[in-house]
Tab-separated table of C-alpha atoms and ligand atoms in Angstrom:
chain	number	residue	atom	x	y	z
A	163	MET	CA	116.458	100.922	123.433
A	164	ILE	CA	116.655	99.712	126.659
A	165	ILE	CA	115.275	100.610	129.554
A	166	ILE	CA	116.506	100.829	132.807
A	167	SER	CA	114.972	100.370	136.169
A	168	PRO	CA	116.555	100.569	138.995
A	169	SER	CA	115.596	98.776	142.217
A	170	VAL	CA	114.682	100.612	144.890
A	171	LEU	CA	115.630	97.613	147.298
A	172	ALA	CA	118.955	98.054	147.116
A	173	ALA	CA	118.960	101.604	147.805
A	174	ASP	CA	119.138	103.930	150.834
A	175	PHE	CA	115.769	103.890	152.003
A	176	SER	CA	116.801	106.593	154.816
A	177	VAL	CA	116.951	108.644	151.690
A	178	LEU	CA	114.783	107.811	148.991
A	179	GLY	CA	113.743	109.998	147.534
A	180	ALA	CA	117.296	111.314	146.880
A	181	GLU	CA	118.191	107.431	145.347
A	182	LEU	CA	115.519	108.118	142.639
A	183	ASP	CA	117.191	111.520	141.672
A	184	LYS	CA	119.770	110.316	141.514
A	185	VAL	CA	118.605	107.460	139.139
A	186	ALA	CA	116.715	109.211	136.960
A	187	LYS	CA	119.536	112.341	136.666
A	188	ALA	CA	122.008	109.396	135.322
A	189	GLY	CA	119.552	108.557	132.719
A	190	ALA	CA	117.200	105.365	134.134
A	191	GLN	CA	113.568	105.612	132.312
A	192	TYR	CA	111.890	103.646	135.136
A	193	ILE	CA	111.881	102.844	138.464
A	194	HIS	CA	111.471	99.326	139.866
A	195	LEU	CA	109.332	99.330	143.173
A	196	ASP	CA	109.140	96.042	145.070
A	197	VAL	CA	106.128	95.454	146.387
A	198	MET	CA	106.674	91.964	149.536
A	199	ASP	CA	104.375	90.939	151.590
A	200	GLY	CA	105.720	87.894	153.771
A	201	ILE	CA	103.633	86.016	152.143
A	202	PHE	CA	104.326	85.248	148.307
A	203	VAL	CA	107.672	85.735	148.982
A	204	PRO	CA	109.845	85.598	152.365
A	205	ASN	CA	110.382	88.848	153.167
A	206	ILE	CA	108.362	92.320	153.823
A	207	SER	CA	109.194	95.858	152.075
A	208	PHE	CA	107.259	98.686	151.912
A	209	GLY	CA	103.748	99.274	150.627
A	210	PRO	CA	101.284	102.280	149.135
A	211	PRO	CA	102.333	105.286	151.311
A	212	VAL	CA	105.948	105.019	150.308
A	213	ILE	CA	104.491	104.670	147.237
A	214	SER	CA	102.811	107.718	146.687
A	215	SER	CA	105.246	109.934	149.033
A	216	LEU	CA	108.281	109.746	146.834
A	217	ARG	CA	105.460	110.042	143.379
A	218	LYS	CA	105.317	113.565	144.363
A	219	LYS	CA	108.934	113.880	144.226
A	220	SER	CA	109.482	112.166	141.156
A	221	GLU	CA	108.176	112.097	137.110
A	222	VAL	CA	110.244	108.853	136.709
A	223	VAL	CA	107.725	105.865	135.395
A	224	PHE	CA	107.189	104.180	138.528
A	225	ASP	CA	107.245	99.843	137.638
A	226	VAL	CA	106.091	98.795	140.641
A	227	HIS	CA	106.531	95.049	140.844
A	228	LEU	CA	103.467	93.183	143.207
A	229	MET	CA	104.734	90.493	144.568
A	230	ILE	CA	102.137	89.417	146.875
A	231	THR	CA	98.991	86.986	147.127
A	232	ASP	CA	95.542	88.208	145.429
A	233	PRO	CA	96.790	91.648	144.024
A	234	ILE	CA	93.263	92.041	142.858
A	235	ARG	CA	92.390	93.182	146.912
A	236	TYR	CA	95.259	95.926	145.985
A	237	ILE	CA	95.270	97.078	142.709
A	238	ASP	CA	93.024	100.371	143.505
A	239	ASP	CA	95.420	100.945	146.289
A	240	TYR	CA	98.750	100.978	144.424
A	241	VAL	CA	96.775	102.707	141.312
A	242	LYS	CA	95.660	105.985	143.524
A	243	ALA	CA	100.235	105.983	144.772
A	244	GLY	CA	100.531	106.341	141.381
A	245	ALA	CA	101.615	103.144	139.405
A	246	ASP	CA	102.449	103.106	136.284
A	247	ILE	CA	102.750	100.123	135.626
A	248	ILE	CA	101.755	97.220	137.777
A	249	THR	CA	103.078	93.804	137.731
A	250	ILE	CA	101.194	90.902	138.371
A	251	HIS	CA	102.988	87.558	139.115
A	252	TYR	CA	101.521	84.555	137.316
A	253	GLU	CA	101.208	82.144	140.398
A	254	SER	CA	99.767	84.753	143.032
A	255	CYS	CA	96.452	84.722	141.831
A	256	GLU	CA	93.585	82.591	140.380
A	257	ASN	CA	92.719	84.418	136.919
A	258	PRO	CA	96.036	86.567	136.299
A	259	LEU	CA	94.005	87.758	133.326
A	260	GLU	CA	90.696	89.096	135.250
A	261	VAL	CA	93.436	91.337	137.370
A	262	VAL	CA	95.224	92.245	133.932
A	263	ARG	CA	92.080	93.306	132.724
A	264	TYR	CA	91.224	95.471	135.960
A	265	ILE	CA	94.537	97.247	135.882
A	266	ARG	CA	94.082	97.868	132.395
A	267	SER	CA	90.505	99.486	133.123
A	268	LYS	CA	92.180	102.016	135.821
A	269	GLY	CA	94.533	103.286	133.041
A	270	VAL	CA	97.232	101.219	133.930
A	271	SER	CA	100.181	99.303	132.200
A	272	PRO	CA	99.562	95.265	132.817
A	273	CYS	CA	102.587	93.416	133.503
A	274	VAL	CA	102.921	89.289	134.522
A	275	SER	CA	105.710	88.124	136.027
A	276	ILE	CA	106.883	84.513	136.038
A	277	LYS	CA	108.651	82.368	139.027
A	278	PRO	CA	112.593	80.607	137.785
A	279	GLU	CA	110.484	77.771	137.880
A	280	THR	CA	106.976	78.873	135.925
A	281	PRO	CA	107.076	78.261	131.947
A	282	PRO	CA	107.123	80.765	129.972
A	283	GLU	CA	103.900	79.209	127.816
A	284	VAL	CA	101.613	79.872	130.635
A	285	LEU	CA	101.824	83.438	129.065
A	286	PHE	CA	101.140	83.298	125.535
A	287	ASP	CA	97.234	82.365	125.835
A	288	MET	CA	96.651	86.835	127.681
A	289	MET	CA	99.822	88.351	125.554
A	290	ASN	CA	97.725	90.233	123.394
A	291	GLU	CA	96.592	91.866	126.389
A	292	LEU	CA	99.671	92.557	127.858
A	293	ASP	CA	102.255	95.592	127.694
A	294	MET	CA	104.673	93.671	129.431
A	295	VAL	CA	106.458	90.330	130.458
A	296	LEU	CA	108.540	89.915	133.433
A	297	VAL	CA	110.789	86.729	133.528
A	298	MET	CA	112.706	86.673	137.109
A	299	THR	CA	116.337	85.903	136.671
A	300	VAL	CA	115.622	84.894	140.918
A	301	GLU	CA	113.799	83.514	143.327
A	302	PRO	CA	112.053	86.299	144.395
A	303	GLY	CA	112.519	88.276	147.508
A	304	PHE	CA	115.568	89.147	148.130
A	305	GLY	CA	117.903	91.142	145.988
A	306	GLY	CA	121.514	91.047	145.910
A	307	GLN	CA	120.818	86.956	144.321
A	308	LYS	CA	122.703	85.731	141.028
A	309	MET	CA	121.173	85.364	138.144
A	310	ILE	CA	120.560	81.668	137.217
A	311	PRO	CA	121.594	81.251	133.646
A	312	GLU	CA	118.394	78.726	132.269
A	313	MET	CA	115.860	81.978	132.585
A	314	VAL	CA	117.900	83.186	129.838
A	315	ALA	CA	116.446	80.650	127.393
A	316	LYS	CA	112.968	81.432	128.434
A	317	VAL	CA	112.957	84.986	126.961
A	318	ARG	CA	114.135	83.539	123.544
A	319	VAL	CA	110.759	81.694	124.317
A	320	LEU	CA	108.779	84.300	124.542
A	321	ARG	CA	110.125	86.970	122.474
A	322	ASP	CA	109.561	84.596	119.694
A	323	HIS	CA	106.579	84.156	120.959
A	324	ILE	CA	105.731	88.116	120.299
A	325	GLU	CA	107.584	87.879	116.649
A	326	LYS	CA	105.410	85.183	115.430
A	327	ASN	CA	102.577	87.115	116.221
A	328	GLY	CA	103.250	90.521	115.291
A	329	LEU	CA	103.090	92.161	118.589
A	330	SER	CA	104.607	94.827	120.777
A	331	VAL	CA	104.917	93.750	124.223
A	332	ASN	CA	108.257	94.484	126.199
A	333	ILE	CA	110.716	91.863	128.363
A	334	GLU	CA	111.445	93.035	131.258
A	335	VAL	CA	114.309	90.743	133.438
A	336	ASP	CA	114.997	91.174	137.140
A	337	GLY	CA	117.604	89.688	139.341
A	338	GLY	CA	121.238	89.304	139.524
A	339	ILE	CA	122.121	91.560	136.741
A	340	THR	CA	124.990	92.909	135.917
A	341	PRO	CA	126.656	94.715	133.196
A	342	GLU	CA	128.599	91.582	132.320
A	343	ASN	CA	125.721	89.077	132.028
A	344	ALA	CA	123.016	91.992	130.895
A	345	PRO	CA	124.726	91.256	126.764
A	346	GLN	CA	123.010	87.838	127.136
A	347	VAL	CA	119.200	88.093	128.265
A	348	ILE	CA	119.273	91.226	125.812
A	349	ASP	CA	121.086	89.328	122.882
A	350	ALA	CA	117.738	87.042	124.136
A	351	GLY	CA	115.304	89.704	123.420
A	352	ALA	CA	114.492	91.511	126.925
A	353	ASN	CA	114.565	94.870	126.566
A	354	VAL	CA	113.461	96.367	130.332
A	355	ILE	CA	116.384	95.916	132.928
A	356	VAL	CA	115.761	95.391	136.033
A	357	ALA	CA	118.780	96.199	138.776
A	358	GLY	CA	119.527	96.647	141.796
A	359	SER	CA	122.747	96.004	143.601
A	360	ALA	CA	124.682	96.497	140.212
A	361	ILE	CA	123.493	99.776	140.180
A	362	PHE	CA	123.155	101.396	143.903
A	363	ARG	CA	125.676	99.852	144.901
A	364	ALA	CA	128.030	100.566	142.157
A	365	ASP	CA	130.400	103.383	143.052
A	366	ASP	CA	129.237	105.417	139.717
A	367	PRO	CA	126.028	104.452	139.178
A	368	LYS	CA	125.533	106.422	136.050
A	369	ALA	CA	128.650	104.459	134.143
A	370	VAL	CA	126.720	101.355	135.220
A	371	ILE	CA	123.040	102.467	134.148
A	372	GLU	CA	125.154	104.437	130.192
A	373	LYS	CA	126.866	100.640	130.046
A	374	ILE	CA	123.849	99.288	130.045
A	375	LYS	CA	121.437	100.951	127.523
A	376	ALA	CA	124.814	100.975	125.305
A	377	LEU	CA	123.872	97.123	124.584
A	378	GLY	CA	120.688	98.202	123.129
B	521	DX5	C1	113.830	90.078	143.887
B	521	DX5	C2	113.217	91.636	143.505
B	521	DX5	C3	114.374	92.779	142.654
B	521	DX5	C4	115.816	92.847	143.388
B	521	DX5	C5	116.731	93.086	141.632
B	521	DX5	O1	112.788	89.889	144.551
B	521	DX5	O2	112.290	91.308	142.786
B	521	DX5	O3	113.739	93.627	142.110
B	521	DX5	O4	115.740	93.980	143.990
B	521	DX5	O5	117.897	93.626	142.724
B	521	DX5	P1	119.175	92.824	142.311
B	521	DX5	O6	119.535	93.528	141.128
B	521	DX5	O7	119.854	93.056	143.446
B	521	DX5	O8	119.260	91.123	142.874
B	522	ZN	ZN1	111.516	93.115	141.307
């Protein structure tokens, strides 16, 4: 089954609650919340207060993507804000596995993301402790970019590894995903699809969600 995780970065921030409702009613199972600190990535978005306000209004799975340096400092805050899944970046800290274990100890699902230049093999050793890996298909920091086609091969390497080891780990892709290029990443083994612009900027977000889901 394909899981759709619309990125709110492309939503209308003045009516975020309504935007969440719209995509949840349209069939999105997750909502992707991009947290940026202006240091790990050259952009700033929002933090725990926005997420906890949304939490009171929505039952959908909160897929929180932390693009912040030294994420261990803030895990408690995002747990308290209502995250169901917390993704940290492999490149954002000295010891990603320690952060993964901390997230798990709080009863939240851990995920580790890799930037376009990071090889997928860095995740192999920790795979059995992860619920999901996130392959960035653009340089993190901004919505509305074009997917980098070379990232498809990284998804395949990760899916092969997961299967060979009899594990059950979701593979999420994020950045520039559209109904047109989604078949490539899904065929390579991705099963959680983030899409910001393609969903929130569409005339008919429901049709886009249904189209991508039908690829699975
Ligand atoms: C980029 C973010 C993405 C982004 C996706 O750093 O992690 O989640 O908002 O947006 P689109 O689908 O517009 O590329
Ligand atoms: Zn993201």
